[in-house]
Structure formats: C-alpha cells, structure tokens
Tab-separated table of C-alpha atoms in Angstrom:
chain	number	residue	atom	x	y	z
A	1	MET	CA	8.296	24.815	-2.989
A	2	GLU	CA	6.876	24.042	-6.429
A	3	ASN	CA	9.723	21.579	-7.107
A	4	ILE	CA	9.507	19.679	-3.834
A	5	LEU	CA	7.661	16.704	-5.373
A	6	SER	CA	10.303	16.352	-8.074
A	7	MET	CA	12.944	16.455	-5.346
A	8	LEU	CA	11.106	13.742	-3.434
A	9	ILE	CA	10.930	11.553	-6.525
A	10	PHE	CA	14.441	11.874	-7.877
A	11	PHE	CA	16.590	12.552	-4.800
A	12	PRO	CA	16.735	8.824	-3.822
A	13	ALA	CA	17.688	7.872	-7.401
A	14	VAL	CA	20.488	10.436	-7.538
A	15	ALA	CA	21.677	9.272	-4.123
A	16	ALA	CA	21.585	5.657	-5.348
A	17	ILE	CA	23.865	6.551	-8.261
A	18	VAL	CA	26.231	8.308	-5.872
A	19	GLY	CA	26.034	5.187	-3.716
A	20	PHE	CA	28.042	3.248	-6.286
A	21	LEU	CA	30.989	5.474	-5.346
A	22	ILE	CA	30.566	4.980	-1.579
A	23	ASP	CA	32.727	2.486	0.273
A	24	LYS	CA	30.712	-0.572	1.269
A	25	ASN	CA	31.657	-0.128	4.935
A	26	SER	CA	29.999	3.295	4.944
A	27	MET	CA	27.016	2.365	2.781
A	28	ARG	CA	24.579	1.678	5.626
A	29	GLN	CA	25.172	5.103	7.159
A	30	PHE	CA	24.854	6.704	3.738
A	31	GLY	CA	21.564	4.937	3.045
A	32	VAL	CA	20.091	5.906	6.405
A	33	VAL	CA	21.104	9.556	5.937
A	34	VAL	CA	19.517	9.642	2.464
A	35	THR	CA	16.224	8.194	3.716
A	36	VAL	CA	16.192	10.563	6.712
A	37	VAL	CA	16.633	13.540	4.364
A	38	GLU	CA	13.894	12.159	2.114
A	39	PHE	CA	11.564	11.805	5.101
A	40	PHE	CA	12.219	15.384	6.209
A	41	LEU	CA	11.512	16.581	2.663
A	42	ALA	CA	8.129	14.824	2.914
A	43	LEU	CA	7.484	16.497	6.281
A	44	LEU	CA	8.438	19.842	4.737
A	45	MET	CA	5.890	19.234	1.982
A	46	TRP	CA	3.281	18.537	4.656
A	47	TYR	CA	4.238	21.755	6.490
A	48	TYR	CA	3.559	23.845	3.391
A	49	PHE	CA	0.477	21.848	2.385
A	50	ASP	CA	-2.782	23.819	2.676
A	51	THR	CA	-5.108	21.460	4.545
A	52	ASN	CA	-8.149	23.542	3.575
A	53	GLU	CA	-7.486	23.047	-0.140
A	54	ALA	CA	-9.125	19.993	-1.720
A	55	GLY	CA	-7.363	20.078	-5.089
A	56	LEU	CA	-3.828	19.333	-6.198
A	57	GLN	CA	-0.921	21.274	-4.735
A	58	PHE	CA	2.780	21.567	-5.622
A	59	VAL	CA	1.835	20.909	-9.247
A	60	LYS	CA	4.722	20.806	-11.717
A	61	SER	CA	4.267	20.103	-15.409
A	62	PHE	CA	6.252	20.217	-18.626
A	63	PRO	CA	5.853	18.342	-21.940
A	64	LEU	CA	7.671	15.089	-22.665
A	65	ILE	CA	6.065	13.953	-25.933
A	66	SER	CA	3.955	16.913	-27.010
A	67	ALA	CA	2.524	15.247	-30.130
A	68	TYR	CA	0.693	12.693	-27.980
A	69	GLY	CA	-0.005	14.860	-24.931
A	70	ILE	CA	2.368	12.963	-22.645
A	71	ASN	CA	3.712	15.234	-19.921
A	72	TYR	CA	5.786	15.154	-16.794
A	73	MET	CA	3.069	16.143	-14.340
A	74	VAL	CA	3.140	15.723	-10.574
A	75	GLY	CA	0.878	16.924	-7.802
A	76	VAL	CA	-0.379	15.949	-4.379
A	77	ASP	CA	-3.698	16.246	-2.564
A	78	GLY	CA	-5.097	15.000	0.729
A	79	ILE	CA	-5.441	11.465	-0.638
A	80	SER	CA	-1.806	11.044	-1.655
A	81	LEU	CA	-0.062	13.341	0.865
A	82	PHE	CA	0.161	10.944	3.797
A	83	LEU	CA	0.737	7.931	1.579
A	84	ILE	CA	3.894	9.623	0.289
A	85	ILE	CA	4.925	10.472	3.849
A	86	MET	CA	4.359	6.829	4.803
A	87	ILE	CA	6.601	5.674	1.926
A	88	THR	CA	9.478	7.842	3.094
A	89	PHE	CA	8.967	6.908	6.749
A	90	MET	CA	8.750	3.142	6.177
A	91	THR	CA	11.765	3.142	3.844
A	92	MET	CA	13.757	5.032	6.485
A	93	VAL	CA	12.714	2.660	9.275
A	94	ALA	CA	13.377	-0.402	7.103
A	95	LEU	CA	16.953	0.730	6.430
A	96	ILE	CA	17.551	1.640	10.089
A	97	GLY	CA	16.483	-1.856	11.106
A	98	LEU	CA	18.272	-3.600	8.216
A	99	THR	CA	20.117	-6.742	9.315
A	100	GLU	CA	20.902	-8.279	5.921
A	101	LYS	CA	24.656	-8.675	5.484
A	102	LYS	CA	24.943	-10.284	2.045
A	103	GLY	CA	25.407	-7.679	-0.688
A	104	GLU	CA	24.432	-4.901	1.711
A	105	LYS	CA	25.619	-2.100	-0.582
A	106	ASN	CA	23.658	-3.370	-3.586
A	107	LEU	CA	20.578	-3.910	-1.434
A	108	ILE	CA	20.615	-0.320	-0.165
A	109	ILE	CA	21.102	1.060	-3.689
A	110	THR	CA	18.182	-1.083	-4.875
A	111	MET	CA	16.019	0.197	-2.019
A	112	LEU	CA	16.748	3.806	-2.952
A	113	PHE	CA	15.743	3.182	-6.570
A	114	LEU	CA	12.598	1.450	-5.322
A	115	GLU	CA	11.745	4.461	-3.147
A	116	MET	CA	11.957	6.694	-6.222
A	117	THR	CA	9.483	4.542	-8.150
A	118	MET	CA	7.038	4.313	-5.234
A	119	VAL	CA	6.934	8.064	-4.634
A	120	GLY	CA	6.546	8.525	-8.403
A	121	VAL	CA	3.433	6.337	-8.479
A	122	PHE	CA	1.627	8.407	-5.844
A	123	ALA	CA	2.780	11.780	-7.189
A	124	SER	CA	2.088	11.234	-10.917
A	125	MET	CA	-0.845	13.067	-12.436
A	126	ASP	CA	-0.125	11.991	-16.026
A	127	VAL	CA	-1.464	8.484	-16.634
A	128	ILE	CA	1.451	7.345	-18.831
A	129	MET	CA	3.909	8.630	-16.246
A	130	PHE	CA	1.933	6.797	-13.552
A	131	TYR	CA	2.148	3.586	-15.557
A	132	ILE	CA	5.907	3.946	-16.098
A	133	PHE	CA	6.595	4.349	-12.374
A	134	TRP	CA	4.090	1.560	-11.655
A	135	GLU	CA	6.011	-0.875	-13.841
A	136	LEU	CA	9.428	0.300	-12.672
A	137	THR	CA	8.601	-0.885	-9.146
A	138	LEU	CA	8.774	-4.460	-10.475
A	139	ILE	CA	12.482	-4.318	-11.312
A	140	PRO	CA	13.999	-3.540	-7.874
A	141	MET	CA	11.429	-5.742	-6.105
A	142	PHE	CA	12.192	-8.643	-8.462
A	143	TYR	CA	15.895	-8.192	-7.692
A	144	ILE	CA	15.332	-8.019	-3.918
A	145	VAL	CA	13.278	-11.226	-3.845
A	146	GLY	CA	15.397	-13.092	-6.399
A	147	PHE	CA	18.808	-12.268	-4.905
A	148	TRP	CA	18.243	-11.908	-1.158
A	149	GLY	CA	15.328	-14.300	-0.705
A	150	ALA	CA	15.130	-17.843	0.674
A	151	GLU	CA	15.623	-21.169	-1.083
A	152	LYS	CA	12.650	-20.765	-3.499
A	153	ARG	CA	13.438	-17.116	-4.211
A	154	PHE	CA	13.806	-17.439	-8.000
A	155	TYR	CA	10.458	-19.178	-8.393
A	156	ALA	CA	8.785	-16.610	-6.119
A	157	ALA	CA	10.375	-13.673	-7.972
A	158	ILE	CA	9.342	-14.984	-11.394
A	159	LYS	CA	5.785	-15.706	-10.243
A	160	PHE	CA	5.539	-12.230	-8.711
A	161	PHE	CA	6.798	-10.638	-11.932
A	162	LEU	CA	4.611	-12.629	-14.326
A	163	TYR	CA	1.398	-12.137	-12.339
A	164	THR	CA	1.786	-8.412	-11.871
A	165	PHE	CA	3.267	-7.671	-15.297
A	166	THR	CA	0.467	-9.515	-17.109
A	167	GLY	CA	-2.224	-7.612	-15.220
A	168	SER	CA	-0.434	-4.332	-15.905
A	169	LEU	CA	-0.291	-5.010	-19.653
A	170	ILE	CA	-4.067	-5.333	-19.758
A	171	MET	CA	-4.336	-2.048	-17.876
A	172	LEU	CA	-1.967	-0.458	-20.405
A	173	ILE	CA	-4.363	-1.429	-23.205
A	174	GLY	CA	-7.129	0.339	-21.284
A	175	ILE	CA	-4.952	3.434	-20.786
A	176	LEU	CA	-4.094	3.681	-24.483
A	177	TYR	CA	-7.708	3.125	-25.507
A	178	TYR	CA	-8.885	5.852	-23.119
A	179	GLY	CA	-6.281	8.201	-24.613
A	180	TYR	CA	-7.554	7.344	-28.102
A	181	ILE	CA	-11.165	8.018	-27.038
A	182	PHE	CA	-10.073	11.377	-25.641
A	183	PHE	CA	-8.414	12.185	-28.965
A	184	GLN	CA	-11.488	11.155	-30.944
A	185	THR	CA	-13.731	13.260	-28.701
A	186	THR	CA	-11.672	16.432	-28.317
A	187	GLY	CA	-9.327	16.362	-31.318
A	188	THR	CA	-6.233	16.552	-29.106
A	189	TRP	CA	-4.106	13.962	-27.343
A	190	SER	CA	-3.818	14.118	-23.568
A	191	PHE	CA	-2.988	11.675	-20.785
A	192	ALA	CA	-3.320	14.271	-18.021
A	193	LEU	CA	-5.651	12.984	-15.326
A	194	HIS	CA	-7.408	16.345	-14.882
A	195	ASP	CA	-8.275	16.322	-18.612
A	196	TRP	CA	-9.578	12.766	-18.399
A	197	ASN	CA	-11.748	13.728	-15.423
A	198	ASN	CA	-13.564	16.176	-17.727
A	199	LEU	CA	-14.455	13.476	-20.271
A	200	ILE	CA	-17.781	11.713	-19.802
A	201	LEU	CA	-17.932	8.207	-21.293
A	202	PRO	CA	-20.997	6.133	-22.203
A	203	PHE	CA	-21.807	3.291	-19.845
A	204	HIS	CA	-20.664	0.406	-22.060
A	205	MET	CA	-17.216	1.993	-22.518
A	206	GLN	CA	-16.944	2.557	-18.778
A	207	VAL	CA	-17.616	-1.120	-18.103
A	208	TRP	CA	-14.871	-2.430	-20.390
A	209	LEU	CA	-12.331	0.149	-19.294
A	210	PHE	CA	-13.167	-0.461	-15.634
A	211	LEU	CA	-12.438	-4.163	-16.152
A	212	ALA	CA	-9.117	-3.393	-17.871
A	213	PHE	CA	-7.999	-1.207	-14.965
A	214	PHE	CA	-9.471	-3.719	-12.500
A	215	LEU	CA	-7.217	-6.518	-13.731
A	216	GLY	CA	-4.139	-4.338	-13.359
A	217	PHE	CA	-5.082	-3.274	-9.841
A	218	ALA	CA	-6.655	-6.526	-8.599
A	219	VAL	CA	-3.578	-8.652	-9.320
A	220	LYS	CA	-1.365	-6.362	-7.250
A	221	VAL	CA	-3.757	-5.866	-4.291
A	222	PRO	CA	-3.974	-8.921	-4.566
A	223	MET	CA	-7.667	-9.777	-4.668
A	224	PHE	CA	-9.101	-13.269	-4.789
A	225	PRO	CA	-8.476	-15.269	-7.002
A	226	PHE	CA	-5.264	-13.461	-8.054
A	227	HIS	CA	-3.699	-13.733	-4.604
A	228	THR	CA	-1.545	-16.856	-4.866
A	229	TRP	CA	1.693	-15.009	-5.658
A	230	LEU	CA	1.688	-12.938	-2.448
A	231	PRO	CA	2.109	-15.565	0.320
A	232	LEU	CA	4.900	-17.236	-1.672
A	233	THR	CA	6.642	-13.916	-2.322
A	234	HIS	CA	6.408	-12.902	1.334
A	235	GLY	CA	7.630	-16.301	2.464
A	236	GLN	CA	10.706	-16.143	0.244
A	237	SER	CA	11.518	-12.413	0.580
A	238	PRO	CA	14.125	-11.019	2.945
A	239	THR	CA	12.654	-9.058	5.849
A	240	ILE	CA	13.140	-5.671	4.198
A	241	GLY	CA	11.422	-6.935	1.023
A	242	SER	CA	8.387	-8.117	2.998
A	243	VAL	CA	8.224	-4.820	4.901
A	244	ILE	CA	8.146	-2.710	1.729
A	245	LEU	CA	5.836	-5.095	-0.131
A	246	ALA	CA	3.240	-5.194	2.646
A	247	ALA	CA	3.554	-1.592	3.781
A	248	ILE	CA	3.650	0.206	0.440
A	249	LEU	CA	3.438	-1.843	-2.756
A	250	LEU	CA	0.081	-3.414	-1.893
A	251	LYS	CA	-1.361	0.073	-1.304
A	252	MET	CA	-0.533	1.244	-4.824
A	253	GLU	CA	-3.411	-0.780	-6.224
A	254	THR	CA	-6.183	0.361	-3.873
A	255	TYR	CA	-4.880	3.894	-4.437
A	256	GLY	CA	-5.284	3.200	-8.163
A	257	PHE	CA	-8.950	2.319	-7.649
A	258	ILE	CA	-9.507	5.607	-5.804
A	259	ARG	CA	-7.473	7.833	-8.108
A	260	TYR	CA	-8.505	6.320	-11.453
A	261	SER	CA	-11.375	3.807	-11.403
A	262	LEU	CA	-13.846	5.801	-9.303
A	263	PRO	CA	-13.641	9.238	-10.995
A	264	LEU	CA	-13.069	7.961	-14.546
A	265	PHE	CA	-15.770	5.254	-14.486
A	266	PRO	CA	-18.413	6.321	-11.917
A	267	ASP	CA	-21.322	4.425	-13.480
A	268	ALA	CA	-19.262	1.259	-13.846
A	269	SER	CA	-18.011	1.651	-10.266
A	270	VAL	CA	-21.585	1.709	-8.975
A	271	TYR	CA	-22.507	-1.182	-11.294
A	272	PHE	CA	-19.682	-3.364	-9.960
A	273	VAL	CA	-20.114	-2.565	-6.256
A	274	GLY	CA	-21.774	-5.920	-5.564
A	275	PHE	CA	-19.037	-7.795	-7.427
A	276	MET	CA	-16.278	-5.940	-5.570
A	277	ALA	CA	-18.062	-6.497	-2.254
A	278	VAL	CA	-18.153	-10.266	-2.827
A	279	LEU	CA	-14.433	-10.324	-3.644
A	280	GLY	CA	-13.734	-8.235	-0.556
A	281	LEU	CA	-15.767	-10.530	1.696
A	282	ILE	CA	-14.062	-13.635	0.293
A	283	ALA	CA	-10.705	-12.025	1.025
A	284	ILE	CA	-11.740	-11.127	4.570
A	285	ILE	CA	-13.100	-14.530	5.600
A	286	TYR	CA	-11.285	-17.074	3.423
A	287	MET	CA	-7.854	-15.514	3.881
A	288	ALA	CA	-8.388	-15.257	7.625
A	289	MET	CA	-9.109	-19.007	7.696
A	290	LEU	CA	-5.970	-19.689	5.672
A	291	ALA	CA	-3.976	-17.461	8.023
A	292	TYR	CA	-5.140	-19.498	11.019
A	293	ALA	CA	-3.965	-22.698	9.340
A	294	GLN	CA	-0.384	-21.467	8.819
A	295	GLU	CA	2.626	-22.612	10.831
A	296	ASP	CA	4.969	-20.165	9.090
A	297	MET	CA	4.684	-16.700	10.679
A	298	LYS	CA	5.379	-14.800	7.451
A	299	GLN	CA	2.777	-16.827	5.589
A	300	MET	CA	0.283	-16.046	8.331
A	301	ILE	CA	0.904	-12.300	8.127
A	302	ALA	CA	0.778	-12.489	4.316
A	303	TYR	CA	-2.705	-14.031	4.363
A	304	SER	CA	-3.687	-11.557	7.086
A	305	SER	CA	-2.624	-8.701	4.789
A	306	ILE	CA	-4.891	-9.981	2.007
A	307	SER	CA	-7.741	-10.178	4.520
A	308	HIS	CA	-7.196	-6.567	5.587
A	309	MET	CA	-6.982	-5.467	1.971
A	310	GLY	CA	-10.485	-6.895	1.635
A	311	VAL	CA	-11.684	-4.364	4.231
A	312	ILE	CA	-9.942	-1.585	2.284
A	313	THR	CA	-11.718	-2.749	-0.882
A	314	LEU	CA	-15.093	-2.515	0.871
A	315	GLY	CA	-14.233	0.985	2.063
A	316	VAL	CA	-13.230	2.136	-1.427
A	317	PHE	CA	-16.385	0.766	-3.030
A	318	ALA	CA	-18.637	2.125	-0.325
A	319	LEU	CA	-18.392	5.150	-2.683
A	320	ASN	CA	-18.959	7.625	0.132
A	321	ILE	CA	-16.801	9.977	2.156
A	322	GLU	CA	-16.677	7.781	5.258
A	323	GLY	CA	-15.750	4.620	3.380
A	324	ILE	CA	-13.116	6.103	1.072
A	325	SER	CA	-11.549	8.186	3.856
A	326	GLY	CA	-11.491	5.095	6.059
A	327	ALA	CA	-9.928	3.035	3.277
A	328	VAL	CA	-7.109	5.548	2.775
A	329	PHE	CA	-6.539	5.794	6.534
A	330	LEU	CA	-6.475	1.993	6.744
A	331	MET	CA	-3.972	1.906	3.894
A	332	ILE	CA	-1.699	4.110	5.992
A	333	GLY	CA	-2.396	2.297	9.260
A	334	HIS	CA	-2.075	-1.172	7.783
A	335	GLY	CA	1.109	-0.124	6.009
A	336	ILE	CA	2.723	0.805	9.315
A	337	VAL	CA	1.315	-2.174	11.224
A	338	SER	CA	2.092	-4.857	8.634
A	339	GLY	CA	5.575	-3.433	8.151
A	340	ALA	CA	6.117	-3.612	11.913
A	341	LEU	CA	4.850	-7.217	12.027
A	342	PHE	CA	7.284	-8.324	9.329
A	343	MET	CA	10.100	-6.522	11.130
A	344	CYS	CA	9.185	-8.409	14.317
A	345	ILE	CA	9.318	-11.709	12.466
A	346	GLY	CA	12.658	-10.615	11.031
A	347	VAL	CA	13.971	-10.174	14.589
A	348	LEU	CA	13.102	-13.796	15.380
A	349	TYR	CA	14.505	-15.071	12.085
A	350	ASP	CA	17.811	-13.273	12.599
A	351	ARG	CA	18.242	-15.025	15.944
A	352	ARG	CA	16.979	-18.510	15.114
A	353	GLU	CA	16.868	-18.658	11.265
A	354	THR	CA	13.358	-20.064	11.405
A	355	LYS	CA	9.881	-18.591	10.983
A	356	MET	CA	7.942	-21.622	12.223
A	357	ILE	CA	5.710	-20.986	15.229
A	358	LYS	CA	6.420	-24.434	16.698
A	359	ASP	CA	10.117	-23.573	17.029
A	360	PHE	CA	9.434	-20.920	19.650
A	361	GLY	CA	7.696	-20.641	23.003
A	362	GLY	CA	8.230	-18.807	26.282
A	363	LEU	CA	10.151	-15.940	24.662
A	364	ALA	CA	8.572	-13.382	27.007
A	365	HIS	CA	10.934	-14.665	29.715
A	366	ASN	CA	14.116	-13.477	28.033
A	367	MET	CA	12.727	-10.959	25.498
A	368	PRO	CA	10.261	-8.833	27.541
A	369	MET	CA	10.740	-5.610	25.562
A	370	PHE	CA	10.233	-7.429	22.274
A	371	ALA	CA	7.155	-9.183	23.663
A	372	LEU	CA	5.682	-5.791	24.602
A	373	VAL	CA	6.369	-4.274	21.175
A	374	TYR	CA	4.969	-7.356	19.436
A	375	ILE	CA	1.693	-7.336	21.371
A	376	VAL	CA	1.086	-3.623	20.682
A	377	VAL	CA	1.637	-4.116	16.955
A	378	LEU	CA	-0.464	-7.268	16.985
A	379	MET	CA	-3.351	-5.524	18.773
A	380	ALA	CA	-3.239	-2.758	16.168
A	381	SER	CA	-3.524	-5.407	13.443
A	382	VAL	CA	-6.553	-6.867	15.207
A	383	GLY	CA	-8.149	-3.413	15.338
A	384	LEU	CA	-7.898	-2.469	19.008
A	385	PRO	CA	-9.343	0.998	19.757
A	386	LEU	CA	-6.776	3.795	20.218
A	387	THR	CA	-4.520	2.226	17.585
A	388	ALA	CA	-4.141	3.137	13.919
A	389	GLY	CA	-5.701	-0.155	12.855
A	390	PHE	CA	-9.036	0.582	14.533
A	391	ILE	CA	-9.769	3.967	12.928
A	392	GLY	CA	-9.403	2.785	9.341
A	393	GLU	CA	-11.379	-0.422	9.824
A	394	PHE	CA	-14.180	1.366	11.666
A	395	LEU	CA	-14.604	4.084	9.029
A	396	SER	CA	-14.357	1.618	6.130
A	397	LEU	CA	-17.072	-0.580	7.616
A	398	LEU	CA	-19.138	2.447	8.634
A	399	GLY	CA	-19.077	3.662	5.045
A	400	PHE	CA	-19.996	0.257	3.657
A	401	PHE	CA	-22.845	-0.027	6.182
A	402	LYS	CA	-24.712	2.545	4.081
A	403	TYR	CA	-24.579	0.181	1.127
A	404	SER	CA	-25.426	-3.050	2.949
A	405	PRO	CA	-25.821	-3.463	6.723
A	406	VAL	CA	-25.977	-7.273	6.370
A	407	LEU	CA	-22.739	-7.559	4.378
A	408	THR	CA	-21.075	-5.139	6.801
A	409	VAL	CA	-21.927	-7.401	9.737
A	410	ILE	CA	-20.339	-10.317	7.865
A	411	ALA	CA	-17.290	-8.187	7.045
A	412	SER	CA	-16.946	-7.304	10.727
A	413	LEU	CA	-15.927	-10.912	11.309
A	414	THR	CA	-12.452	-9.804	10.237
A	415	ILE	CA	-11.934	-8.384	13.742
A	416	VAL	CA	-12.946	-11.644	15.435
A	417	LEU	CA	-11.068	-13.906	13.035
A	418	SER	CA	-7.869	-11.854	13.104
A	419	ALA	CA	-7.965	-11.849	16.905
A	420	ILE	CA	-8.195	-15.647	16.906
A	421	TYR	CA	-5.174	-16.393	14.731
A	422	MET	CA	-3.041	-13.480	15.921
A	423	LEU	CA	-3.505	-14.190	19.634
A	424	SER	CA	-2.987	-17.900	19.020
A	425	MET	CA	0.349	-17.163	17.348
A	426	TYR	CA	1.365	-14.819	20.156
A	427	LYS	CA	0.495	-17.339	22.846
A	428	ARG	CA	2.479	-20.113	21.201
A	429	THR	CA	5.463	-17.851	20.590
A	430	PHE	CA	5.812	-15.928	23.849
A	431	PHE	CA	3.988	-17.824	26.597
A	432	GLY	CA	4.606	-21.176	28.248
A	433	LYS	CA	7.911	-22.642	29.355
A	434	LEU	CA	11.177	-21.645	27.761
A	435	ALA	CA	11.874	-25.285	27.030
A	436	LYS	CA	13.976	-25.246	23.871
A	437	PRO	CA	17.698	-24.657	24.503
A	438	GLU	CA	18.080	-22.576	21.330
A	439	ASN	CA	15.531	-20.040	22.590
A	440	LYS	CA	17.196	-19.544	25.980
A	441	SER	CA	20.117	-17.716	24.400
A	442	MET	CA	17.938	-15.309	22.362
A	443	LYS	CA	18.635	-11.701	23.310
A	444	ASP	CA	16.060	-8.940	23.602
A	445	ILE	CA	15.859	-6.196	20.981
A	446	PHE	CA	18.417	-3.429	21.289
A	447	GLY	CA	20.135	-0.697	19.264
A	448	ARG	CA	18.741	-0.085	15.806
A	449	GLU	CA	16.085	-2.831	16.206
A	450	LEU	CA	14.708	-1.038	19.254
A	451	VAL	CA	14.788	2.361	17.510
A	452	ALA	CA	13.025	1.070	14.390
A	453	LEU	CA	10.289	-0.861	16.195
A	454	THR	CA	9.547	1.679	18.931
A	455	SER	CA	9.205	4.454	16.335
A	456	LEU	CA	6.557	2.345	14.596
A	457	VAL	CA	4.773	1.660	17.903
A	458	VAL	CA	4.705	5.367	18.767
A	459	LEU	CA	3.204	6.201	15.368
A	460	ILE	CA	0.617	3.414	15.636
A	461	ILE	CA	-0.614	4.792	18.962
A	462	ALA	CA	-0.371	8.455	17.912
A	463	LEU	CA	-2.558	7.924	14.835
A	464	GLY	CA	-5.022	5.935	16.923
A	465	ILE	CA	-5.350	8.708	19.491
A	466	TYR	CA	-5.328	11.685	17.105
A	467	PRO	CA	-6.479	10.607	13.611
A	468	LYS	CA	-7.746	14.107	12.773
A	469	VAL	CA	-4.307	15.149	11.561
A	470	VAL	CA	-4.771	12.756	8.629
A	471	LEU	CA	-8.549	12.759	8.264
A	472	GLU	CA	-9.014	16.522	7.945
A	473	PRO	CA	-7.042	17.101	4.705
A	474	LEU	CA	-8.061	13.656	3.477
A	475	ASN	CA	-11.756	14.413	3.915
A	476	ASN	CA	-11.572	17.536	1.731
A	477	SER	CA	-10.035	15.683	-1.213
A	478	VAL	CA	-12.386	12.701	-0.874
A	479	THR	CA	-15.379	15.076	-0.843
A	480	GLN	CA	-14.138	16.576	-4.105
A	481	LEU	CA	-13.707	13.073	-5.545
A	482	THR	CA	-17.302	12.094	-4.776
A	483	LYS	CA	-18.533	15.315	-6.396
A	484	ILE	CA	-16.549	14.523	-9.554
A	485	MET	CA	-18.210	11.098	-9.642
A	486	GLU	CA	-21.663	12.652	-9.357
A	487	VAL	CA	-20.966	15.154	-12.141
A	488	LYS	CA	-19.512	12.535	-14.498
A	489	ALA	CA	-22.245	9.940	-14.014
A	490	VAL	CA	-24.237	9.452	-17.209
A	491	ASN	CA	-27.024	7.495	-15.526
A	492	ASP	CA	-29.531	9.358	-13.352
A	493	ASP	CA	-29.891	6.326	-11.070
A	494	THR	CA	-26.124	6.286	-10.554
A	495	ARG	CA	-26.156	9.975	-9.673
A	496	GLU	CA	-28.965	9.496	-7.164
A	497	LYS	CA	-27.225	6.480	-5.675
A	498	LEU	CA	-24.023	8.457	-5.141
A	499	LYS	CA	-25.945	11.336	-3.593
A	500	SER	CA	-27.754	9.005	-1.199
A	501	LEU	CA	-24.508	7.318	-0.145
A	502	ASN	CA	-23.025	10.734	0.647
A	503	SER	CA	-26.077	12.169	2.366
A	504	VAL	CA	-24.402	12.215	5.800
A	505	GLY	CA	-21.893	14.906	6.705
A	506	GLU	CA	-18.122	14.901	6.783
A	507	VAL	CA	-15.784	12.638	8.684
A	508	LYS	CA	-14.029	14.563	11.456
C-alpha cells in the first residue's frame, strides 16, 4: 500500500490522457468510472490507515533535484486523510450530476487533470512539490471558467488567475527564502516539510515569512479584502466549476495555514491571532450582509462561503485542539454542503437558464423532492444540529472561545445571519403561488440529479450524527501539531500561551 498515494495522484491524469482516445459519446461514462475508481482508492487508503497513529502514513519519497534537496515526497495523516477523500467524492458526484453539453469531452478531461492537482496539494510533503501542484490547479480552473462560463467568463477567469497567481508568487519568495535559511543553518538544502519542522527561526524571521505565506493563502481563501474575485468567478462559472471551487479549492488555503503557517511560524502565529480574528469576524458579518443583499443565488452562496471561511479561520487561529479540529471538520462539512448548494442552483439554472431569485416562486408545488433536498442542504449550511455543518462550526467557535469569549459571541452571529438570508431565499423560491408560467413546467429532480444530490444529503446527515469517524484520527494529528508548535516556539510567553490554550482534553 506504500504507493497508494501516488496512484491517487496520477491515476486521474493517466485516465485523462487516455480520455483523448475515447469516443465523445462514451466520455461521460468513462469519466464517471474513473472518478468512482479514484474514490474507492481513497476509501481503500482509509481502510488501511492506522487511526491511532498521529504521524504521516503511506510515505513515499525519492529525489528529484538532489543538489537542492527537492524530492517527490507524499504522505497523509489525520488532517489530510478526509480532505483527500472529500476531493475524490465531490469530483465523482460532480461528474455524475454533470449537465453541461458544450465540449463535454474536454470538460471531463479537464476535471480529471484538476483532480490530480488537488489530491497532489493535500498529499505533498515537499514544499516545492506542494507549490507546483498548488499552481497547477490554476490552469484547469482557468480553462473551466473561461470556456464554459457565462457572458463575463473571460474577465472572471483573468481576474481569478491574476489575484491568485500574484499571491502565490509572494509565497514562492517566502518558500525559497526559508529553503535558503535552512541551507545557511544546516549546510544542506532541503524542502522536506519534516526537516523544516525541526528548524527553529528567530521571531523577526517568522513574522516576515508568515506574512509571505499569508498573502498566498489569504488571496485564495479568500479573506477580506482579497475576496472580490470569488463572487464574480462563482457567478460566471458553470455549475461544476462552482462546485469544485467552493467544495475543494477554497479549502486548500486554510489547509495551508494548518500545515505550514502554524508549525513553521508558531510565535508569529500567536502574534497575529488578533489580526486574523479581525479578518475572520469581518468575513463572517460583512459577507453575510452582502449575501442578504444579493438577488443572484450563486452570488449569495459565494458570499456565504466567504462568511463560513471566516469561521474556519477563527478555528485555525484558536491554536488549540478543539479549534483546529473543528476547522478541519468544517472544511469537510462546508465542502460537501456548499457543493450541494451549487448543484441545487445548477438544477434550477438548467431548467430556467436564470439564477435570479425573483424569477422563481412556488416551486415546492411541482418539485417536492427537490424542495426537500434543498431545505436539508440549506439547514446544514445554517448549522442545524445533527448535520455536518453544525459540528464544525460548534468546535471552531468552542476553540476560539478560549482565546476570546466576547469575540466568539460576535462570531456566533454567523448562525443567525446565515439563517436570515438562506431562509429568505428558500421562501421566495419555493413557497407562495406558482404564478409564473415558465415555472409550472419545471420537472422534479430525477435520474443522475437525484443520485448526486441524495448522496450528498446522506453524507451531510451521517457526518452530523456520527462525527467521531472523522474526529478521532483528526484529533491525534492535531494534538501532534500543537506539540510541534510548543517545541518550536522561541518565546516563553508564546509557549505558555499555547499550553494554556490546549489545557483542556481531547475532542471526542
């Protein structure tokens, strides 16, 4: 099983190359089969994963550029395990529910290449390799938005590319500088993350490097004030592009904070907690207000996603086991829920070719099954107990409560505000009279739409009822992460702060 991660990374790419030889009439079936196999490979990895082990498993490494310590190195722990499973699951569901007809073969091939890059990001344990996969995600996503998007697709694709690429270049400078510091300190080159975790940096270096990584991650989250590209990109993307962007690509950045910023720069992470908390609170409240003001459903969900990412940010920078575990769980839960929401909007757009709330009304009369699916997904987004959305939000806020009870109370407004705009949208879309003639002919979900959406609903409820299956292995790896931060802290006050934040026992 030592090669299973490499199989997970490169199998979709090999299948995509083979896809060029497949007849276009058979391409959908081929794509679905490939993603199903990829998903079962991820489940197989989970089956052999030792949940009692906190460190990396399925590690595979060999040199690429030995002179500079650049290696092909992959591994998975409790933090990345379920994120990789989510990638394979959401890609599979997105292709099962695919309704795009234009250039279907090229779209499926592009999606398979994109899946390779996304799995590579979460599996990479060499920082240069991580950066390469990180940047490679831009190419297929740029193509998906620019070719299959709406009328402003080219502008949205270019804005998406320029924002994210610029932030990533600044992060690259930080990566290269860290590698140079490692060389100056040890006399050897290495970009392996486990080697970097053994290097203790002075505080002033941590601050500047934290900011370099912050800009790369913050633009892609996106955090305020770098958020303006996301609503436009969502609004112009095809349904499958919005599903993957919201479900997976936005989670790469908060994962980056956990995997790189916290263990590499523990003193700087503690120093910037207040700053990150303010940005998170602005995202939670301001974006929720913007979401309420939207008439376009996709724009509303886009702003809602930024608001929820604010909660994840608070969980990450709670710097304790509860907060970080909750943030990772919310990344998984929000990935499934936001993907389901965009698929629901795609169902409406396929039937009416509009995303405006005012164009609907009374749809529960002739689309009862869809109305039921929509309300379950929507309640999970709001944070209803016994859904995946509740567990992550609760633990993230519980963890941040240790840092600041007052700010946590303010952050809790996300539940109230999201309920206001989500329920308002649902009421205007599904209740009332079925007055508009165009809506009377709309058919309920069936076939592959029903399969894709009900599978997401089942998972949303299952994770809400039994979160332990994710939290148990996750907790072990997060505990190890917090210990690394304590060991690497150069400031005694930082070390004591981290110990006090983690004074309460494990999350079960």
